[in-house]
């Protein structure tokens, strides 16, 4: 059993072979079609979809087009993957670690408010395990009140289209274990047309208008560049895998939601609060910190892998600003990720549940 896994089959193999046979493996028609298909999937008329080669690249570019630079500050929940913080520091701006809500890992807006300075330009909420989409309304209100731009880290949130808003930037990851994968990949979704055009150039080393040329199967032979860009475009092979995955998404969604429901019904006292629209990417449970590692060992003895995420970023040397963030630090000690992916069988999930319950019984642990 694995903690997380991609779900690849003949469709992805055929997609990769199709691109290889075409001898056009760079960004081209497959990427164009994947962007169109994602646009249809998101179902928002004025949305623009810009595919890139990772979720980290999506965050970095979205932050760059907000115009932030050295000396500016970005409010980021400390309880997230390192990529979120690194993408802020890649712009030259400083990520300001913010505490979270213990119930779902979402950014705590009272703490965010206390850390606003004249240099604060962006707030970057993270939807840990897909949770917190409803609370995004509060973030947008907060941003309006303090004149901030919003960049959303939706790496865990593919499938819940409520995350895409009229303003701001929503960044998805399609890395190997996300709700759909391109092997590596990601995209930015924004309804701000002018920024979308800029993002298309920035992903191709800043070459103006290069996206249209690549999609037409050519290149810019007399290019111009006005901004710092990056080699972040998505190639045809990744896009072809993504297209095959997108076609299977409804099937993936059903399985993920079914397994999450099984966990939720059997372990209600320690489960995260998933709402009905979320397509869970991870399945975290929360257990007293003096029992967490014992449960982890017990599950390992039964060949059940588990994970512990996330080490709060303010505890890393690079991002430590010298203050504690108690909710995140506590959740980090109490959280345990259970296996969740579409290669698991119902029997696998039942076995995990049985063993968690057995542990509780063995230690007479009453988590209710
Ligand atoms: C919360 C979060 N943000 C950003 C990323 C970065 O995405 P990628 O791995 O595609 O660069 C990840 C990847 O795991 C993530 O979990």
Short mmCIF file of C-alpha atoms and ligand atoms in Angstrom, two decimals:
data_model
loop_
_atom_site.label_atom_id
_atom_site.label_comp_id
_atom_site.label_asym_id
_atom_site.label_seq_id
_atom_site.Cartn_x
_atom_site.Cartn_y
_atom_site.Cartn_z
CA UNK A 1 0.00 0.00 0.00
CA UNK A 2 1.19 3.53 -0.77
CA UNK A 3 0.32 6.77 1.00
CA UNK A 4 -0.32 8.52 -2.31
CA UNK A 5 0.03 7.52 -5.92
CA UNK A 6 -0.67 8.61 -9.46
CA UNK A 7 -3.17 6.54 -11.44
CA UNK A 8 -1.80 5.94 -14.91
CA UNK A 9 -3.06 3.55 -17.57
CA UNK A 10 -3.11 2.83 -21.28
CA UNK A 11 -4.67 6.21 -22.07
CA UNK A 12 -1.63 8.04 -20.68
CA UNK A 13 0.75 5.62 -22.44
CA UNK A 14 -1.06 6.21 -25.73
CA UNK A 15 -0.99 9.97 -25.16
CA UNK A 16 2.77 9.96 -24.60
CA UNK A 17 3.33 7.76 -27.67
CA UNK A 18 1.10 10.04 -29.78
CA UNK A 19 3.31 13.01 -28.90
CA UNK A 20 6.54 11.08 -29.39
CA UNK A 21 5.38 9.87 -32.79
CA UNK A 22 4.66 13.47 -33.77
CA UNK A 23 8.28 14.43 -32.94
CA UNK A 24 6.92 17.68 -31.45
CA UNK A 25 7.57 17.29 -27.76
CA UNK A 26 7.96 20.96 -26.89
CA UNK A 27 5.05 23.25 -25.99
CA UNK A 28 2.55 23.14 -28.83
CA UNK A 29 -0.85 21.80 -29.79
CA UNK A 30 -1.21 19.43 -26.83
CA UNK A 31 -0.60 22.29 -24.41
CA UNK A 32 -3.06 24.49 -26.30
CA UNK A 33 -5.73 21.77 -26.21
CA UNK A 34 -5.11 21.05 -22.52
CA UNK A 35 -5.61 24.73 -21.71
CA UNK A 36 -8.87 24.72 -23.69
CA UNK A 37 -10.08 21.57 -21.93
CA UNK A 38 -9.19 22.97 -18.51
CA UNK A 39 -11.06 26.17 -19.40
CA UNK A 40 -14.15 24.11 -20.22
CA UNK A 41 -13.70 22.13 -17.01
CA UNK A 42 -13.48 25.26 -14.83
CA UNK A 43 -16.68 26.53 -16.44
CA UNK A 44 -16.08 30.23 -15.90
CA UNK A 45 -16.53 32.34 -19.05
CA UNK A 46 -13.91 35.00 -18.38
CA UNK A 47 -11.26 32.65 -16.93
CA UNK A 48 -7.85 32.39 -18.59
CA UNK A 49 -5.81 29.22 -18.09
CA UNK A 50 -2.02 29.33 -18.36
CA UNK A 51 -0.26 25.97 -18.10
CA UNK A 52 3.24 25.82 -16.65
CA UNK A 53 5.68 23.09 -15.66
CA UNK A 54 4.87 22.98 -11.91
CA UNK A 55 2.62 24.33 -9.21
CA UNK A 56 5.65 26.14 -7.81
CA UNK A 57 6.14 27.90 -11.16
CA UNK A 58 2.44 28.83 -11.17
CA UNK A 59 2.80 30.49 -7.76
CA UNK A 60 6.04 32.24 -8.66
CA UNK A 61 4.63 33.73 -11.88
CA UNK A 62 1.32 34.77 -10.30
CA UNK A 63 3.23 36.54 -7.54
CA UNK A 64 5.54 38.20 -10.05
CA UNK A 65 2.66 39.73 -12.02
CA UNK A 66 1.26 41.29 -8.86
CA UNK A 67 4.39 43.46 -9.12
CA UNK A 68 5.94 42.53 -5.79
CA UNK A 69 9.67 42.86 -5.34
CA UNK A 70 12.40 43.13 -2.72
CA UNK A 71 11.09 44.96 0.36
CA UNK A 72 7.47 43.88 -0.14
CA UNK A 73 5.75 41.40 2.16
CA UNK A 74 3.36 38.53 1.50
CA UNK A 75 1.10 37.00 4.17
CA UNK A 76 1.39 33.20 3.95
CA UNK A 77 0.05 30.51 6.30
CA UNK A 78 3.06 28.80 7.80
CA UNK A 79 1.36 25.39 7.55
CA UNK A 80 2.10 24.64 3.89
CA UNK A 81 4.55 22.97 1.55
CA UNK A 82 7.94 24.68 1.18
CA UNK A 83 7.03 25.55 -2.42
CA UNK A 84 4.60 28.23 -1.25
CA UNK A 85 7.27 30.07 0.74
CA UNK A 86 10.01 29.56 -1.85
CA UNK A 87 7.84 30.97 -4.60
CA UNK A 88 7.41 34.16 -2.57
CA UNK A 89 11.11 34.51 -1.81
CA UNK A 90 11.90 33.82 -5.50
CA UNK A 91 10.29 37.19 -6.31
CA UNK A 92 12.60 38.95 -3.82
CA UNK A 93 9.68 39.69 -1.48
CA UNK A 94 9.53 38.36 2.10
CA UNK A 95 7.05 35.66 3.08
CA UNK A 96 5.49 36.59 6.44
CA UNK A 97 4.49 33.38 8.24
CA UNK A 98 0.92 33.51 9.57
CA UNK A 99 -0.77 31.16 12.02
CA UNK A 100 -3.66 28.91 11.01
CA UNK A 101 -7.04 27.71 12.15
CA UNK A 102 -6.48 24.38 13.90
CA UNK A 103 -9.73 22.95 12.57
CA UNK A 104 -8.68 22.97 8.90
CA UNK A 105 -5.23 24.54 8.52
CA UNK A 106 -6.63 27.69 6.87
CA UNK A 107 -4.91 31.06 7.31
CA UNK A 108 -5.94 32.82 10.54
CA UNK A 109 -7.08 36.29 9.53
CA UNK A 110 -6.71 37.84 13.00
CA UNK A 111 -3.06 36.86 13.03
CA UNK A 112 -2.74 38.11 9.43
CA UNK A 113 -4.22 41.45 10.48
CA UNK A 114 -1.69 41.83 13.28
CA UNK A 115 1.20 41.32 10.86
CA UNK A 116 0.19 43.85 8.23
CA UNK A 117 2.74 46.60 7.65
CA UNK A 118 3.05 49.35 5.07
CA UNK A 119 5.02 46.84 2.95
CA UNK A 120 2.30 44.16 2.82
CA UNK A 121 1.13 43.69 -0.78
CA UNK A 122 -0.29 40.18 -1.15
CA UNK A 123 -2.16 37.56 0.86
CA UNK A 124 -1.59 33.95 -0.21
CA UNK A 125 -4.12 31.52 1.32
CA UNK A 126 -3.44 27.79 0.97
CA UNK A 127 -6.24 25.24 0.72
CA UNK A 128 -4.69 22.47 2.76
CA UNK A 129 -6.17 19.11 1.69
CA UNK A 130 -8.73 21.14 -0.29
CA UNK A 131 -10.24 22.69 2.86
CA UNK A 132 -11.14 26.36 3.24
CA UNK A 133 -12.72 27.26 -0.11
CA UNK A 134 -15.76 28.79 1.61
CA UNK A 135 -13.48 30.85 3.85
CA UNK A 136 -11.89 32.37 0.74
CA UNK A 137 -14.74 34.90 0.75
CA UNK A 138 -13.33 36.28 4.01
CA UNK A 139 -9.84 36.47 2.49
CA UNK A 140 -11.10 38.46 -0.51
CA UNK A 141 -12.95 40.82 1.83
CA UNK A 142 -9.83 41.18 3.97
CA UNK A 143 -7.74 41.87 0.86
CA UNK A 144 -10.12 44.58 -0.26
CA UNK A 145 -10.05 46.18 3.17
CA UNK A 146 -6.25 46.32 3.27
CA UNK A 147 -5.67 46.85 -0.45
CA UNK A 148 -3.87 43.55 -1.04
CA UNK A 149 -3.73 41.26 -4.06
CA UNK A 150 -4.82 37.61 -3.63
CA UNK A 151 -2.90 34.61 -4.92
CA UNK A 152 -4.47 31.27 -3.95
CA UNK A 153 -2.41 28.12 -3.52
CA UNK A 154 -4.95 25.58 -4.76
CA UNK A 155 -2.39 22.79 -5.26
CA UNK A 156 -4.60 20.44 -3.22
CA UNK A 157 -7.87 21.70 -4.55
CA UNK A 158 -8.31 20.60 -8.14
CA UNK A 159 -11.95 19.71 -8.72
CA UNK A 160 -13.62 22.32 -6.54
CA UNK A 161 -14.33 25.12 -9.01
CA UNK A 162 -15.64 27.47 -6.31
CA UNK A 163 -11.98 28.36 -5.83
CA UNK A 164 -11.85 30.43 -9.02
CA UNK A 165 -12.86 34.04 -8.47
CA UNK A 166 -13.32 37.19 -10.55
CA UNK A 167 -10.08 38.70 -9.31
CA UNK A 168 -6.79 37.27 -8.16
CA UNK A 169 -4.88 34.18 -9.24
CA UNK A 170 -5.62 30.53 -8.52
CA UNK A 171 -2.63 28.20 -8.79
CA UNK A 172 -2.97 24.44 -9.26
CA UNK A 173 -0.34 21.71 -9.20
CA UNK A 174 -0.40 18.64 -11.44
CA UNK A 175 2.62 16.94 -9.89
CA UNK A 176 2.81 13.17 -9.65
CA UNK A 177 0.35 12.64 -6.77
CA UNK A 178 -2.19 15.43 -7.20
CA UNK A 179 -5.87 14.94 -8.12
CA UNK A 180 -4.74 14.86 -11.75
CA UNK A 181 -1.13 14.65 -12.87
CA UNK A 182 1.02 15.69 -15.82
CA UNK A 183 4.05 13.99 -14.18
CA UNK A 184 5.02 17.57 -13.35
CA UNK A 185 2.89 20.55 -14.18
CA UNK A 186 0.55 23.22 -12.96
CA UNK A 187 -1.60 26.09 -14.11
CA UNK A 188 -2.64 29.58 -13.18
CA UNK A 189 -6.27 30.61 -13.60
CA UNK A 190 -7.12 34.29 -13.64
CA UNK A 191 -10.03 36.35 -14.92
CA UNK A 192 -7.74 39.38 -15.25
CA UNK A 193 -7.08 39.36 -19.00
CA UNK A 194 -4.16 41.79 -19.01
CA UNK A 195 -2.28 39.74 -16.42
CA UNK A 196 -3.08 36.53 -18.31
CA UNK A 197 -1.32 37.89 -21.40
CA UNK A 198 1.70 38.82 -19.30
CA UNK A 199 1.78 35.37 -17.67
CA UNK A 200 1.84 33.72 -21.11
CA UNK A 201 4.98 35.66 -22.01
CA UNK A 202 6.68 35.19 -18.64
CA UNK A 203 6.42 31.38 -18.85
CA UNK A 204 8.40 31.53 -22.12
CA UNK A 205 11.42 33.50 -20.86
CA UNK A 206 9.49 36.75 -21.28
CA UNK A 207 9.38 36.50 -25.08
CA UNK A 208 6.49 38.71 -26.14
CA UNK A 209 3.73 36.85 -27.99
CA UNK A 210 5.64 33.55 -28.06
CA UNK A 211 2.68 31.49 -26.81
CA UNK A 212 0.65 32.13 -29.98
CA UNK A 213 3.66 31.33 -32.13
CA UNK A 214 4.30 28.02 -30.32
CA UNK A 215 0.63 27.10 -30.58
CA UNK A 216 0.83 27.78 -34.31
CA UNK A 217 3.84 25.47 -34.49
CA UNK A 218 6.49 28.15 -35.03
CA UNK A 219 8.76 30.40 -32.94
CA UNK A 220 9.58 34.07 -32.58
CA UNK A 221 12.52 34.68 -34.94
CA UNK A 222 12.77 38.38 -34.09
CA UNK A 223 11.79 38.32 -30.42
CA UNK A 224 11.54 41.16 -27.96
CA UNK A 225 11.68 40.87 -24.18
CA UNK A 226 10.76 43.55 -21.66
CA UNK A 227 10.49 41.61 -18.39
CA UNK A 228 12.27 38.94 -16.43
CA UNK A 229 10.80 35.64 -17.61
CA UNK A 230 11.41 31.99 -16.84
CA UNK A 231 11.51 28.67 -18.63
CA UNK A 232 8.27 27.53 -17.08
CA UNK A 233 6.14 26.45 -20.06
CA UNK A 234 4.38 23.07 -20.14
CA UNK A 235 5.62 20.71 -22.85
CA UNK A 236 3.41 18.58 -25.12
CA UNK A 237 4.21 15.32 -23.31
CA UNK A 238 3.10 16.64 -19.93
CA UNK A 239 0.02 18.23 -21.48
CA UNK A 240 -0.92 15.00 -23.24
CA UNK A 241 -0.74 13.10 -19.93
CA UNK A 242 -2.83 15.84 -18.32
CA UNK A 243 -5.46 15.59 -21.06
CA UNK A 244 -5.80 11.84 -20.52
CA UNK A 245 -6.07 12.41 -16.76
CA UNK A 246 -8.68 15.14 -17.11
CA UNK A 247 -10.92 12.74 -19.04
CA UNK A 248 -10.77 10.36 -16.07
CA UNK A 249 -11.28 13.01 -13.44
CA UNK A 250 -14.95 12.24 -12.73
CA UNK A 251 -13.97 8.64 -12.02
CA UNK A 252 -11.07 9.76 -9.78
CA UNK A 253 -13.35 12.18 -7.97
CA UNK A 254 -15.91 9.48 -7.14
CA UNK A 255 -13.23 7.18 -5.72
CA UNK A 256 -11.47 9.88 -3.66
CA UNK A 257 -14.78 11.11 -2.26
CA UNK A 258 -15.94 7.58 -1.48
CA UNK A 259 -12.76 6.73 0.45
CA UNK A 260 -12.81 10.06 2.29
CA UNK A 261 -16.43 9.40 3.29
CA UNK A 262 -15.49 5.95 4.56
CA UNK A 263 -12.76 7.47 6.75
CA UNK A 264 -15.03 10.28 7.87
CA UNK A 265 -17.88 7.98 8.86
CA UNK A 266 -15.65 5.58 10.79
CA UNK A 267 -13.29 8.12 12.37
CA UNK A 268 -15.54 11.16 12.82
CA UNK A 269 -13.87 12.45 16.00
CA UNK A 270 -10.47 12.81 14.42
CA UNK A 271 -11.30 13.69 10.83
CA UNK A 272 -10.84 17.00 9.07
CA UNK A 273 -14.01 18.90 8.09
CA UNK A 274 -14.35 18.20 4.35
CA UNK A 275 -17.39 19.78 2.75
CA UNK A 276 -19.36 18.18 -0.05
CA UNK A 277 -17.60 19.96 -2.96
CA UNK A 278 -14.06 19.06 -1.97
CA UNK A 279 -12.24 16.33 -3.88
CA UNK A 280 -9.81 15.37 -1.10
CA UNK A 281 -6.19 15.16 -2.14
CA UNK A 282 -4.95 14.11 1.31
CA UNK A 283 -6.70 12.53 4.28
CA UNK A 284 -5.45 14.07 7.52
CA UNK A 285 -6.57 12.92 10.93
CA UNK A 286 -5.81 14.66 14.19
CA UNK A 287 -4.82 12.72 17.31
CA UNK A 288 -3.39 13.67 20.73
CA UNK A 289 0.27 14.44 20.30
CA UNK A 290 1.34 11.83 22.88
CA UNK A 291 -0.40 9.10 20.81
CA UNK A 292 0.34 10.22 17.27
CA UNK A 293 3.74 8.56 16.84
CA UNK A 294 2.54 5.35 18.52
CA UNK A 295 -0.35 5.18 16.05
CA UNK A 296 2.07 5.83 13.22
CA UNK A 297 4.34 2.97 14.38
CA UNK A 298 1.38 0.64 14.86
CA UNK A 299 0.13 1.34 11.33
CA UNK A 300 3.65 0.89 9.94
CA UNK A 301 3.82 -2.53 11.63
CA UNK A 302 0.69 -3.36 9.64
CA UNK A 303 2.30 -2.11 6.43
CA UNK A 304 0.17 1.01 6.35
CA UNK A 305 2.22 4.06 5.37
CA UNK A 306 1.33 7.41 6.88
CA UNK A 307 2.69 10.93 6.52
CA UNK A 308 3.24 14.01 8.65
CA UNK A 309 2.67 17.35 6.96
CA UNK A 310 3.43 20.16 7.15
CA UNK A 311 6.41 21.24 9.17
CA UNK A 312 5.53 24.91 9.65
CA UNK A 313 7.73 27.04 7.40
CA UNK A 314 8.60 29.53 10.14
CA UNK A 315 10.57 26.66 11.75
CA UNK A 316 12.92 26.56 8.73
CA UNK A 317 16.09 28.60 9.15
CA UNK A 318 15.44 30.51 5.93
CA UNK A 319 11.94 31.66 6.87
CA UNK A 320 12.23 32.06 10.64
CA UNK A 321 11.34 35.60 11.69
CA UNK A 322 11.74 34.90 15.41
CA UNK A 323 8.17 34.42 16.55
CA UNK A 324 6.09 31.36 17.43
CA UNK A 325 2.85 30.36 15.69
CA UNK A 326 1.18 28.07 18.24
CA UNK A 327 -1.75 26.67 16.27
CA UNK A 328 0.45 25.50 13.40
CA UNK A 329 3.08 24.13 15.77
CA UNK A 330 0.43 22.15 17.66
CA UNK A 331 -1.28 20.81 14.55
CA UNK A 332 2.08 19.65 13.22
CA UNK A 333 2.45 17.50 16.35
CA UNK A 334 -1.05 16.05 16.09
CA UNK A 335 -1.62 15.48 12.39
CA UNK A 336 -1.31 12.18 10.57
CA UNK A 337 -2.00 11.58 6.89
CA UNK A 338 -3.74 8.32 6.01
CA UNK A 339 -3.43 6.67 2.58
CA UNK A 340 -5.69 8.31 0.02
CA UNK A 341 -5.50 7.80 -3.73
CA UNK A 342 -7.39 6.11 -6.50
CA UNK A 343 -5.20 2.99 -6.74
CA UNK A 344 -6.41 1.87 -3.30
CA UNK A 345 -9.22 -0.64 -3.07
CA UNK A 346 -12.19 -0.35 -0.74
CA UNK A 347 -10.66 -3.28 1.18
CA UNK A 348 -7.44 -1.28 1.65
CA UNK A 349 -9.36 1.64 3.14
CA UNK A 350 -11.41 -0.68 5.36
CA UNK A 351 -8.17 -2.27 6.56
CA UNK A 352 -6.69 1.13 7.46
CA UNK A 353 -9.87 2.04 9.36
CA UNK A 354 -9.88 -1.32 11.15
CA UNK A 355 -6.28 -0.82 12.29
CA UNK A 356 -6.83 2.77 13.46
CA UNK A 357 -9.83 1.62 15.48
CA UNK A 358 -7.87 -1.35 16.83
CA UNK A 359 -5.17 1.07 18.02
CA UNK A 360 -7.72 3.21 19.81
CA UNK A 361 -9.18 0.14 21.50
CA UNK A 362 -5.80 -1.30 22.42
CA UNK A 363 -4.76 1.89 24.16
CA UNK A 364 -8.23 2.49 25.47
CA UNK A 365 -7.97 5.80 23.72
CA UNK A 366 -11.09 7.85 23.73
CA UNK A 367 -10.63 10.61 21.23
CA UNK A 368 -14.30 11.63 21.21
C1 LIG B 1 0.42 23.26 -0.91
C2 LIG B 1 1.33 23.11 -2.09
N1 LIG B 1 1.70 24.20 -2.75
C3 LIG B 1 2.51 24.14 -3.83
C4 LIG B 1 2.99 22.94 -4.29
C5 LIG B 1 3.94 22.92 -5.43
O1 LIG B 1 3.49 22.21 -6.53
P1 LIG B 1 4.55 21.47 -7.48
O2 LIG B 1 5.06 20.27 -6.78
O3 LIG B 1 3.71 21.12 -8.68
O4 LIG B 1 5.60 22.45 -7.80
C6 LIG B 1 2.62 21.76 -3.63
C7 LIG B 1 3.12 20.45 -4.08
O5 LIG B 1 3.07 19.46 -3.41
C8 LIG B 1 1.78 21.85 -2.50
O6 LIG B 1 1.42 20.75 -1.82
#
